[in-house]
Amino acid sequence: MPLMLNDEQQMLAEAADGFVRENAPVAHLRALRDRDDERGYDPDLWTRFAQMGFAGVLVDETHGGSGLGAVEAGVIAEALGRTLAPTPYFSTGVLGAHLISALGSEAQREQWLSSIASGEALIAMAIDEHTKHRPQATALGARPSGNGFVLDGSKTFVVDGHVADAVVVLARTSGEAGSAHGLSLFLVDPATSGVGIERTRMVDSHNAARITFDKVQVAGDALIGPLDEGLSALQPTLDTGRACISAHLNGISAECFERTMEYLRTRQQFDRPIGSFQALQHRAAHLFTEIELSRAATLAALQRLDQDADSAAADVAIAKAKAGRVAELAVQEAVQMHGGIGMTDEHDIGLFMKRVRVAQEWLGDAAWHTEALARRHGY
């Protein structure tokens, strides 16, 4: 398949970019940060975002969504990267919507999908328990109790977990920590007795949560997908999230590049634009080619997810690793080419750098995906 957007996808890209730039510029993130907003996002903006059809991009039309695919979800994610707009899009519109659509029971789909598409319900994914992404290391236990389960343990880096209406929890129902087998998924109401939620404000001024589960009783119908094989069933959802985060990182890279090019054209030194200096031209040319390679790798992964999600893991690993490293290069070059002002809070470049640091870690950084790819090829 050609590595380019078709006409409909390009129209969606333009609509998403226009909406985000008009309604959620970087100044919007600054305002939420400066008043230490408890939610970390603007509910009114999220409602309008949903009315545009963006929140339900992965929800089928029967439940009020757009019924589109990973490429379209990635297009929206890239637009959000250009302004750092804080929304529950990744936790709810991508991960939550994809998981419930793919693995949810009919009752779960009826309960949640329409509300996700309309922007009324928020879903959080509680996957990790350590400083690095290691889903196989899950130790949070879920032991049978009556007709349900009792959950004990803790999760960290639960993006939007402090405002979620439901939390999808990866728990160990059998085996030992480190085994891919024996993991199951549960849809938990955060108001359930024994659930403790601590909001954490991340370095990029977005929000996540630490969540503890102290003898939390859930019914049998809280199970999503197969018992003990939850991690393998979860992989297409994680890969969709990873590819969309890659697109988000590409949006950051492109925005930083464009801002830097404008600075090189306007900043004068020795009575000439600094962009006329050959050393800076070489660095800019290198960054441009790296961004284009990253976007191509990401689009290839998104397209593969739409064609055959079960075979997309390698493409996604390449995209996430490449996008993360290129985004790091983009923000570093932007800071350096802006000179000393690039490090000041008055300018936006530092905000992009902080967002890259968080997005890199989310669902596996470049090193994690490089190792996963190497293991897949027998190294």
mmCIF file of C-alpha atoms in Angstrom:
data_model
loop_
_atom_site.group_PDB
_atom_site.id
_atom_site.type_symbol
_atom_site.label_atom_id
_atom_site.label_comp_id
_atom_site.label_asym_id
_atom_site.label_seq_id
_atom_site.Cartn_x
_atom_site.Cartn_y
_atom_site.Cartn_z
ATOM 1 C CA MET A 1 0.000 0.000 0.000
ATOM 2 C CA PRO A 2 1.369 3.503 -0.850
ATOM 3 C CA LEU A 3 2.775 5.318 2.173
ATOM 4 C CA MET A 4 0.466 8.290 1.840
ATOM 5 C CA LEU A 5 -2.954 9.312 3.092
ATOM 6 C CA ASN A 6 -5.932 8.931 0.799
ATOM 7 C CA ASP A 7 -8.241 11.886 0.131
ATOM 8 C CA GLU A 8 -10.591 11.123 3.048
ATOM 9 C CA GLN A 9 -7.715 10.675 5.481
ATOM 10 C CA GLN A 10 -6.117 13.906 4.306
ATOM 11 C CA MET A 11 -9.398 15.741 4.873
ATOM 12 C CA LEU A 12 -9.560 14.295 8.387
ATOM 13 C CA ALA A 13 -5.977 15.417 9.010
ATOM 14 C CA GLU A 14 -6.810 18.957 7.957
ATOM 15 C CA ALA A 15 -9.976 19.006 10.067
ATOM 16 C CA ALA A 16 -8.186 17.691 13.166
ATOM 17 C CA ASP A 17 -5.267 20.074 12.724
ATOM 18 C CA GLY A 18 -7.575 23.042 12.241
ATOM 19 C CA PHE A 19 -9.716 22.153 15.247
ATOM 20 C CA VAL A 20 -6.772 21.629 17.574
ATOM 21 C CA ARG A 21 -4.895 24.760 16.514
ATOM 22 C CA GLU A 22 -7.988 26.919 16.914
ATOM 23 C CA ASN A 23 -9.294 25.448 20.158
ATOM 24 C CA ALA A 24 -6.267 24.036 21.964
ATOM 25 C CA PRO A 25 -3.039 25.864 21.127
ATOM 26 C CA VAL A 26 -0.037 25.438 23.405
ATOM 27 C CA ALA A 27 -1.375 28.336 25.457
ATOM 28 C CA HIS A 28 -4.277 26.062 26.455
ATOM 29 C CA LEU A 29 -1.861 23.591 28.053
ATOM 30 C CA ARG A 30 -0.061 26.450 29.782
ATOM 31 C CA ALA A 31 -3.320 27.717 31.298
ATOM 32 C CA LEU A 32 -4.208 24.281 32.685
ATOM 33 C CA ARG A 33 -0.673 23.868 34.035
ATOM 34 C CA ASP A 34 -0.513 27.282 35.684
ATOM 35 C CA ARG A 35 -3.744 26.791 37.594
ATOM 36 C CA ASP A 36 -2.833 23.174 38.460
ATOM 37 C CA ASP A 37 -6.128 21.983 37.009
ATOM 38 C CA GLU A 38 -7.297 18.881 38.891
ATOM 39 C CA ARG A 39 -8.717 17.217 35.807
ATOM 40 C CA GLY A 40 -5.807 18.049 33.547
ATOM 41 C CA TYR A 41 -8.076 18.632 30.563
ATOM 42 C CA ASP A 42 -11.010 20.868 29.614
ATOM 43 C CA PRO A 43 -14.325 18.910 29.657
ATOM 44 C CA ASP A 44 -15.961 21.418 27.322
ATOM 45 C CA LEU A 45 -13.155 21.048 24.796
ATOM 46 C CA TRP A 46 -13.387 17.251 25.083
ATOM 47 C CA THR A 47 -17.131 17.401 24.387
ATOM 48 C CA ARG A 48 -16.577 19.481 21.248
ATOM 49 C CA PHE A 49 -13.724 17.169 20.273
ATOM 50 C CA ALA A 50 -16.166 14.250 20.515
ATOM 51 C CA GLN A 51 -18.828 16.130 18.553
ATOM 52 C CA MET A 52 -16.309 16.391 15.713
ATOM 53 C CA GLY A 53 -16.224 12.576 15.703
ATOM 54 C CA PHE A 54 -12.657 12.329 16.950
ATOM 55 C CA ALA A 55 -13.323 10.542 20.264
ATOM 56 C CA GLY A 56 -15.275 7.792 18.497
ATOM 57 C CA VAL A 57 -12.924 7.255 15.566
ATOM 58 C CA LEU A 58 -12.411 3.590 16.565
ATOM 59 C CA VAL A 59 -16.016 3.005 17.687
ATOM 60 C CA ASP A 60 -18.346 1.364 15.167
ATOM 61 C CA GLU A 61 -21.237 3.314 13.682
ATOM 62 C CA THR A 62 -23.793 1.144 15.497
ATOM 63 C CA HIS A 63 -22.590 2.662 18.775
ATOM 64 C CA GLY A 64 -22.360 6.215 17.489
ATOM 65 C CA GLY A 65 -18.742 6.206 16.342
ATOM 66 C CA SER A 66 -17.051 6.841 13.018
ATOM 67 C CA GLY A 67 -16.098 3.223 12.416
ATOM 68 C CA LEU A 68 -12.693 4.173 11.034
ATOM 69 C CA GLY A 69 -9.289 2.578 11.561
ATOM 70 C CA ALA A 70 -5.822 2.956 12.985
ATOM 71 C CA VAL A 71 -4.622 5.277 10.225
ATOM 72 C CA GLU A 72 -7.384 7.747 11.004
ATOM 73 C CA ALA A 73 -6.705 7.449 14.747
ATOM 74 C CA GLY A 74 -3.049 8.191 14.057
ATOM 75 C CA VAL A 75 -3.917 11.236 11.989
ATOM 76 C CA ILE A 76 -5.757 12.735 14.962
ATOM 77 C CA ALA A 77 -2.921 11.790 17.318
ATOM 78 C CA GLU A 78 -0.411 13.632 15.122
ATOM 79 C CA ALA A 79 -2.551 16.780 15.195
ATOM 80 C CA LEU A 80 -2.629 16.658 19.011
ATOM 81 C CA GLY A 81 1.159 16.464 19.026
ATOM 82 C CA ARG A 82 1.466 19.761 17.191
ATOM 83 C CA THR A 83 -0.128 21.740 20.036
ATOM 84 C CA LEU A 84 0.377 19.368 22.990
ATOM 85 C CA ALA A 85 -3.381 19.473 23.552
ATOM 86 C CA PRO A 86 -4.197 17.665 26.826
ATOM 87 C CA THR A 87 -7.180 15.386 26.190
ATOM 88 C CA PRO A 88 -8.196 11.841 27.193
ATOM 89 C CA TYR A 89 -7.894 10.814 23.544
ATOM 90 C CA PHE A 90 -5.181 8.175 23.949
ATOM 91 C CA SER A 91 -6.545 6.580 27.121
ATOM 92 C CA THR A 92 -10.182 6.581 26.001
ATOM 93 C CA GLY A 93 -10.548 7.191 22.275
ATOM 94 C CA VAL A 94 -7.706 4.859 21.295
ATOM 95 C CA LEU A 95 -6.897 2.292 23.994
ATOM 96 C CA GLY A 96 -10.261 2.121 25.743
ATOM 97 C CA ALA A 97 -12.360 2.162 22.595
ATOM 98 C CA HIS A 98 -10.177 -0.396 20.820
ATOM 99 C CA LEU A 99 -10.079 -2.808 23.759
ATOM 100 C CA ILE A 100 -13.791 -2.784 24.496
ATOM 101 C CA SER A 101 -14.625 -3.021 20.797
ATOM 102 C CA ALA A 102 -12.301 -5.993 20.337
ATOM 103 C CA LEU A 103 -12.698 -7.917 23.595
ATOM 104 C CA GLY A 104 -15.730 -6.569 25.424
ATOM 105 C CA SER A 105 -18.857 -8.626 25.956
ATOM 106 C CA GLU A 106 -22.057 -7.446 24.332
ATOM 107 C CA ALA A 107 -23.119 -5.903 27.653
ATOM 108 C CA GLN A 108 -19.790 -4.101 28.040
ATOM 109 C CA ARG A 109 -19.933 -2.802 24.492
ATOM 110 C CA GLU A 110 -23.479 -1.539 24.988
ATOM 111 C CA GLN A 111 -22.561 0.119 28.265
ATOM 112 C CA TRP A 112 -19.408 1.918 27.177
ATOM 113 C CA LEU A 113 -18.908 2.423 23.450
ATOM 114 C CA SER A 114 -21.637 4.980 22.850
ATOM 115 C CA SER A 115 -20.518 6.952 25.877
ATOM 116 C CA ILE A 116 -16.917 6.912 24.676
ATOM 117 C CA ALA A 117 -17.930 8.181 21.246
ATOM 118 C CA SER A 118 -20.029 10.986 22.750
ATOM 119 C CA GLY A 119 -17.282 12.049 25.136
ATOM 120 C CA GLU A 120 -19.321 11.198 28.234
ATOM 121 C CA ALA A 121 -17.207 8.290 29.535
ATOM 122 C CA LEU A 122 -13.486 8.064 30.182
ATOM 123 C CA ILE A 123 -11.517 4.812 30.319
ATOM 124 C CA ALA A 124 -8.023 4.368 31.780
ATOM 125 C CA MET A 125 -5.605 1.506 31.207
ATOM 126 C CA ALA A 126 -3.786 0.188 34.283
ATOM 127 C CA ILE A 127 -1.002 -1.914 32.774
ATOM 128 C CA ASP A 128 2.341 -1.067 34.363
ATOM 129 C CA GLU A 129 3.619 -1.512 37.902
ATOM 130 C CA HIS A 130 7.223 -0.372 37.519
ATOM 131 C CA THR A 131 9.216 2.582 36.226
ATOM 132 C CA LYS A 132 9.492 0.930 32.819
ATOM 133 C CA HIS A 133 6.900 -0.687 30.580
ATOM 134 C CA ARG A 134 6.934 -4.404 31.475
ATOM 135 C CA PRO A 135 3.436 -5.901 31.214
ATOM 136 C CA GLN A 136 4.741 -9.446 31.655
ATOM 137 C CA ALA A 137 6.103 -8.441 35.064
ATOM 138 C CA THR A 138 2.566 -7.871 36.344
ATOM 139 C CA ALA A 139 2.245 -9.072 39.928
ATOM 140 C CA LEU A 140 -1.110 -7.534 40.882
ATOM 141 C CA GLY A 141 -3.151 -10.601 41.786
ATOM 142 C CA ALA A 142 -6.722 -11.556 40.972
ATOM 143 C CA ARG A 143 -7.819 -14.608 42.931
ATOM 144 C CA PRO A 144 -11.204 -16.300 42.489
ATOM 145 C CA SER A 145 -13.792 -15.415 45.114
ATOM 146 C CA GLY A 146 -17.388 -16.606 44.859
ATOM 147 C CA ASN A 147 -18.613 -15.764 41.376
ATOM 148 C CA GLY A 148 -15.934 -13.112 40.899
ATOM 149 C CA PHE A 149 -12.395 -12.130 41.812
ATOM 150 C CA VAL A 150 -10.487 -10.206 44.466
ATOM 151 C CA LEU A 151 -7.767 -7.827 43.242
ATOM 152 C CA ASP A 152 -4.694 -6.956 45.302
ATOM 153 C CA GLY A 153 -1.746 -4.858 44.192
ATOM 154 C CA SER A 154 -0.896 -1.524 42.601
ATOM 155 C CA LYS A 155 -0.449 0.160 39.238
ATOM 156 C CA THR A 156 1.467 3.241 38.162
ATOM 157 C CA PHE A 157 1.498 5.567 35.139
ATOM 158 C CA VAL A 158 -2.275 5.124 34.670
ATOM 159 C CA VAL A 159 -2.896 7.971 32.253
ATOM 160 C CA ASP A 160 -6.165 9.784 33.094
ATOM 161 C CA GLY A 161 -6.724 7.279 35.902
ATOM 162 C CA HIS A 162 -7.714 10.045 38.323
ATOM 163 C CA VAL A 163 -10.743 11.041 36.207
ATOM 164 C CA ALA A 164 -11.702 7.693 34.652
ATOM 165 C CA ASP A 165 -15.198 6.243 34.878
ATOM 166 C CA ALA A 166 -13.710 2.757 34.501
ATOM 167 C CA VAL A 167 -10.215 1.328 34.756
ATOM 168 C CA VAL A 168 -9.035 -1.651 32.712
ATOM 169 C CA VAL A 169 -6.687 -3.604 34.986
ATOM 170 C CA LEU A 170 -4.145 -6.184 33.843
ATOM 171 C CA ALA A 171 -3.963 -8.728 36.690
ATOM 172 C CA ARG A 172 -2.323 -12.069 37.326
ATOM 173 C CA THR A 173 -4.836 -14.887 37.643
ATOM 174 C CA SER A 174 -2.213 -17.656 37.525
ATOM 175 C CA GLY A 175 1.526 -18.220 37.145
ATOM 176 C CA GLU A 176 4.403 -16.097 38.343
ATOM 177 C CA ALA A 177 5.452 -12.534 37.594
ATOM 178 C CA GLY A 178 7.457 -12.554 34.364
ATOM 179 C CA SER A 179 5.247 -15.064 32.583
ATOM 180 C CA ALA A 180 3.125 -13.919 29.652
ATOM 181 C CA HIS A 181 0.611 -16.637 30.498
ATOM 182 C CA GLY A 182 -1.739 -16.242 33.433
ATOM 183 C CA LEU A 183 -2.736 -12.612 32.905
ATOM 184 C CA SER A 184 -6.330 -11.430 32.607
ATOM 185 C CA LEU A 185 -8.113 -8.113 32.082
ATOM 186 C CA PHE A 186 -10.800 -6.657 34.340
ATOM 187 C CA LEU A 187 -13.022 -3.608 33.959
ATOM 188 C CA VAL A 188 -13.136 -1.997 37.402
ATOM 189 C CA ASP A 189 -15.272 0.843 38.749
ATOM 190 C CA PRO A 190 -12.881 3.291 40.494
ATOM 191 C CA ALA A 191 -15.540 3.894 43.157
ATOM 192 C CA THR A 192 -15.348 0.254 44.296
ATOM 193 C CA SER A 193 -14.354 -0.208 47.929
ATOM 194 C CA GLY A 194 -10.625 -0.781 48.295
ATOM 195 C CA VAL A 195 -9.561 1.233 45.231
ATOM 196 C CA GLY A 196 -7.173 4.064 46.091
ATOM 197 C CA ILE A 197 -6.283 6.706 43.495
ATOM 198 C CA GLU A 198 -3.488 9.265 43.725
ATOM 199 C CA ARG A 199 -3.222 11.857 40.978
ATOM 200 C CA THR A 200 0.315 12.379 39.670
ATOM 201 C CA ARG A 201 1.270 15.444 37.674
ATOM 202 C CA MET A 202 3.799 14.401 35.074
ATOM 203 C CA VAL A 203 6.746 16.439 33.874
ATOM 204 C CA ASP A 204 4.869 17.364 30.684
ATOM 205 C CA SER A 205 1.978 18.888 32.700
ATOM 206 C CA HIS A 206 -0.346 16.059 31.715
ATOM 207 C CA ASN A 207 -1.860 13.838 34.384
ATOM 208 C CA ALA A 208 -1.697 10.189 35.357
ATOM 209 C CA ALA A 209 -2.406 8.251 38.556
ATOM 210 C CA ARG A 210 -1.086 5.652 40.935
ATOM 211 C CA ILE A 211 -3.838 3.203 41.798
ATOM 212 C CA THR A 212 -3.861 0.669 44.610
ATOM 213 C CA PHE A 213 -6.219 -2.281 44.934
ATOM 214 C CA ASP A 214 -6.753 -3.547 48.476
ATOM 215 C CA LYS A 215 -8.941 -6.653 48.445
ATOM 216 C CA VAL A 216 -11.107 -5.177 45.703
ATOM 217 C CA GLN A 217 -14.075 -7.429 44.923
ATOM 218 C CA VAL A 218 -15.218 -7.554 41.291
ATOM 219 C CA ALA A 219 -17.944 -9.669 39.721
ATOM 220 C CA GLY A 220 -17.243 -12.350 37.138
ATOM 221 C CA ASP A 221 -18.674 -10.182 34.355
ATOM 222 C CA ALA A 222 -15.897 -7.646 34.961
ATOM 223 C CA LEU A 223 -13.556 -9.962 33.040
ATOM 224 C CA ILE A 224 -12.705 -8.721 29.537
ATOM 225 C CA GLY A 225 -11.456 -11.265 27.051
ATOM 226 C CA PRO A 226 -10.113 -14.736 27.865
ATOM 227 C CA LEU A 227 -9.047 -15.841 31.334
ATOM 228 C CA ASP A 228 -5.251 -16.254 31.676
ATOM 229 C CA GLU A 229 -4.626 -15.162 28.064
ATOM 230 C CA GLY A 230 -5.330 -11.501 28.547
ATOM 231 C CA LEU A 231 -1.879 -10.266 27.554
ATOM 232 C CA SER A 232 -1.905 -11.886 24.127
ATOM 233 C CA ALA A 233 -5.479 -10.688 23.592
ATOM 234 C CA LEU A 234 -4.391 -7.195 24.639
ATOM 235 C CA GLN A 235 -1.527 -6.936 22.138
ATOM 236 C CA PRO A 236 -3.511 -5.481 19.185
ATOM 237 C CA THR A 237 -4.823 -2.762 21.499
ATOM 238 C CA LEU A 238 -1.362 -1.984 22.858
ATOM 239 C CA ASP A 239 0.059 -1.929 19.332
ATOM 240 C CA THR A 240 -2.663 0.445 18.173
ATOM 241 C CA GLY A 241 -1.844 2.709 21.104
ATOM 242 C CA ARG A 242 1.881 2.498 20.385
ATOM 243 C CA ALA A 243 1.409 3.394 16.719
ATOM 244 C CA CYS A 244 -0.814 6.338 17.626
ATOM 245 C CA ILE A 245 1.743 7.572 20.168
ATOM 246 C CA SER A 246 4.322 7.285 17.383
ATOM 247 C CA ALA A 247 2.136 9.532 15.228
ATOM 248 C CA HIS A 248 1.823 11.914 18.168
ATOM 249 C CA LEU A 249 5.616 12.048 18.449
ATOM 250 C CA ASN A 250 5.818 12.743 14.714
ATOM 251 C CA GLY A 251 3.476 15.682 15.196
ATOM 252 C CA ILE A 252 5.779 17.051 17.878
ATOM 253 C CA SER A 253 8.826 16.549 15.648
ATOM 254 C CA ALA A 254 7.197 18.302 12.689
ATOM 255 C CA GLU A 255 6.012 21.224 14.798
ATOM 256 C CA CYS A 256 9.432 21.708 16.393
ATOM 257 C CA PHE A 257 11.067 21.539 12.972
ATOM 258 C CA GLU A 258 8.720 24.156 11.501
ATOM 259 C CA ARG A 259 9.169 26.495 14.466
ATOM 260 C CA THR A 260 12.927 26.116 14.245
ATOM 261 C CA MET A 261 12.966 26.812 10.515
ATOM 262 C CA GLU A 262 11.011 30.008 11.092
ATOM 263 C CA TYR A 263 13.507 31.050 13.749
ATOM 264 C CA LEU A 264 16.435 30.342 11.420
ATOM 265 C CA ARG A 265 14.813 32.503 8.756
ATOM 266 C CA THR A 266 14.203 35.476 11.055
ATOM 267 C CA ARG A 267 17.073 35.468 13.584
ATOM 268 C CA GLN A 268 19.837 37.769 12.352
ATOM 269 C CA GLN A 269 23.517 37.446 13.158
ATOM 270 C CA PHE A 270 26.341 39.286 11.373
ATOM 271 C CA ASP A 271 23.637 41.049 9.335
ATOM 272 C CA ARG A 272 22.307 37.847 7.832
ATOM 273 C CA PRO A 273 19.735 35.161 8.795
ATOM 274 C CA ILE A 274 21.370 32.382 10.757
ATOM 275 C CA GLY A 275 19.597 29.953 8.440
ATOM 276 C CA SER A 276 22.105 30.931 5.778
ATOM 277 C CA PHE A 277 24.913 29.297 7.757
ATOM 278 C CA GLN A 278 25.848 26.007 6.149
ATOM 279 C CA ALA A 279 26.349 24.125 9.424
ATOM 280 C CA LEU A 280 22.776 24.856 10.483
ATOM 281 C CA GLN A 281 21.488 23.998 7.024
ATOM 282 C CA HIS A 282 23.123 20.574 7.237
ATOM 283 C CA ARG A 283 21.566 19.911 10.644
ATOM 284 C CA ALA A 284 18.153 21.045 9.435
ATOM 285 C CA ALA A 285 18.366 18.850 6.324
ATOM 286 C CA HIS A 286 19.311 15.834 8.425
ATOM 287 C CA LEU A 287 16.417 16.423 10.808
ATOM 288 C CA PHE A 288 13.961 16.792 7.918
ATOM 289 C CA THR A 289 14.944 13.444 6.426
ATOM 290 C CA GLU A 290 14.715 11.735 9.822
ATOM 291 C CA ILE A 291 11.196 13.086 10.372
ATOM 292 C CA GLU A 292 10.091 11.867 6.951
ATOM 293 C CA LEU A 293 11.504 8.398 7.660
ATOM 294 C CA SER A 294 9.713 8.307 10.992
ATOM 295 C CA ARG A 295 6.407 9.322 9.447
ATOM 296 C CA ALA A 296 6.757 6.659 6.775
ATOM 297 C CA ALA A 297 7.508 3.975 9.379
ATOM 298 C CA THR A 298 4.536 5.069 11.458
ATOM 299 C CA LEU A 299 2.107 5.135 8.547
ATOM 300 C CA ALA A 300 3.298 1.667 7.515
ATOM 301 C CA ALA A 301 2.551 0.402 11.030
ATOM 302 C CA LEU A 302 -0.883 2.020 11.106
ATOM 303 C CA GLN A 303 -1.747 0.564 7.715
ATOM 304 C CA ARG A 304 -0.594 -2.884 8.791
ATOM 305 C CA LEU A 305 -2.788 -2.636 11.896
ATOM 306 C CA ASP A 306 -5.792 -1.979 9.677
ATOM 307 C CA GLN A 307 -4.897 -4.869 7.374
ATOM 308 C CA ASP A 308 -3.922 -7.511 9.933
ATOM 309 C CA ALA A 309 -3.405 -6.365 13.509
ATOM 310 C CA ASP A 310 -2.086 -9.748 14.640
ATOM 311 C CA SER A 311 0.945 -9.431 12.341
ATOM 312 C CA ALA A 312 1.704 -5.767 12.994
ATOM 313 C CA ALA A 313 3.948 -6.083 16.074
ATOM 314 C CA ALA A 314 7.247 -5.738 14.200
ATOM 315 C CA ASP A 315 6.059 -2.728 12.184
ATOM 316 C CA VAL A 316 4.793 -1.077 15.351
ATOM 317 C CA ALA A 317 8.076 -1.707 17.188
ATOM 318 C CA ILE A 318 10.008 -0.071 14.350
ATOM 319 C CA ALA A 319 7.651 2.921 14.324
ATOM 320 C CA LYS A 320 7.704 3.498 18.083
ATOM 321 C CA ALA A 321 11.479 3.180 18.333
ATOM 322 C CA LYS A 322 12.090 5.426 15.328
ATOM 323 C CA ALA A 323 9.512 8.059 16.274
ATOM 324 C CA GLY A 324 10.850 8.276 19.818
ATOM 325 C CA ARG A 325 14.443 8.750 18.772
ATOM 326 C CA VAL A 326 13.588 11.242 16.027
ATOM 327 C CA ALA A 327 11.408 13.266 18.390
ATOM 328 C CA GLU A 328 14.278 13.425 20.863
ATOM 329 C CA LEU A 329 16.544 14.670 18.066
ATOM 330 C CA ALA A 330 13.929 17.218 16.961
ATOM 331 C CA VAL A 331 13.478 18.815 20.376
ATOM 332 C CA GLN A 332 17.209 18.789 21.107
ATOM 333 C CA GLU A 333 18.001 20.463 17.800
ATOM 334 C CA ALA A 334 15.178 22.958 18.366
ATOM 335 C CA VAL A 335 16.548 23.931 21.767
ATOM 336 C CA GLN A 336 20.102 24.290 20.453
ATOM 337 C CA MET A 337 19.185 26.222 17.307
ATOM 338 C CA HIS A 338 17.043 28.602 19.355
ATOM 339 C CA GLY A 339 20.072 29.295 21.510
ATOM 340 C CA GLY A 340 19.637 30.241 25.160
ATOM 341 C CA ILE A 341 15.982 31.246 24.798
ATOM 342 C CA GLY A 342 15.134 27.656 23.869
ATOM 343 C CA MET A 343 15.571 26.665 27.502
ATOM 344 C CA THR A 344 13.296 29.356 28.928
ATOM 345 C CA ASP A 345 9.679 28.757 29.893
ATOM 346 C CA GLU A 346 8.692 31.807 27.889
ATOM 347 C CA HIS A 347 9.205 29.764 24.731
ATOM 348 C CA ASP A 348 7.291 26.573 23.940
ATOM 349 C CA ILE A 349 10.189 24.343 22.889
ATOM 350 C CA GLY A 350 10.795 23.123 26.432
ATOM 351 C CA LEU A 351 7.172 21.994 26.684
ATOM 352 C CA PHE A 352 7.589 19.876 23.564
ATOM 353 C CA MET A 353 10.773 18.373 24.996
ATOM 354 C CA LYS A 354 8.979 17.359 28.193
ATOM 355 C CA ARG A 355 6.104 15.806 26.271
ATOM 356 C CA VAL A 356 8.536 13.749 24.212
ATOM 357 C CA ARG A 357 10.100 12.412 27.391
ATOM 358 C CA VAL A 358 6.745 11.115 28.633
ATOM 359 C CA ALA A 359 5.447 9.847 25.277
ATOM 360 C CA GLN A 360 8.723 7.985 24.748
ATOM 361 C CA GLU A 361 8.143 5.955 27.902
ATOM 362 C CA TRP A 362 4.444 5.296 27.370
ATOM 363 C CA LEU A 363 3.910 1.679 26.239
ATOM 364 C CA GLY A 364 7.628 1.110 25.790
ATOM 365 C CA ASP A 365 10.529 3.383 24.906
ATOM 366 C CA ALA A 366 12.890 3.041 21.939
ATOM 367 C CA ALA A 367 15.162 0.622 23.801
ATOM 368 C CA TRP A 368 12.225 -1.606 24.798
ATOM 369 C CA HIS A 369 10.954 -1.843 21.226
ATOM 370 C CA THR A 370 14.406 -2.320 19.757
ATOM 371 C CA GLU A 371 14.950 -5.253 22.092
ATOM 372 C CA ALA A 372 11.504 -6.667 21.289
ATOM 373 C CA LEU A 373 12.304 -6.477 17.587
ATOM 374 C CA ALA A 374 15.681 -8.131 18.101
ATOM 375 C CA ARG A 375 14.127 -10.989 20.083
ATOM 376 C CA ARG A 376 11.512 -11.432 17.381
ATOM 377 C CA HIS A 377 14.340 -12.001 14.900
ATOM 378 C CA GLY A 378 16.162 -14.447 17.139
ATOM 379 C CA TYR A 379 18.902 -12.261 18.590
#
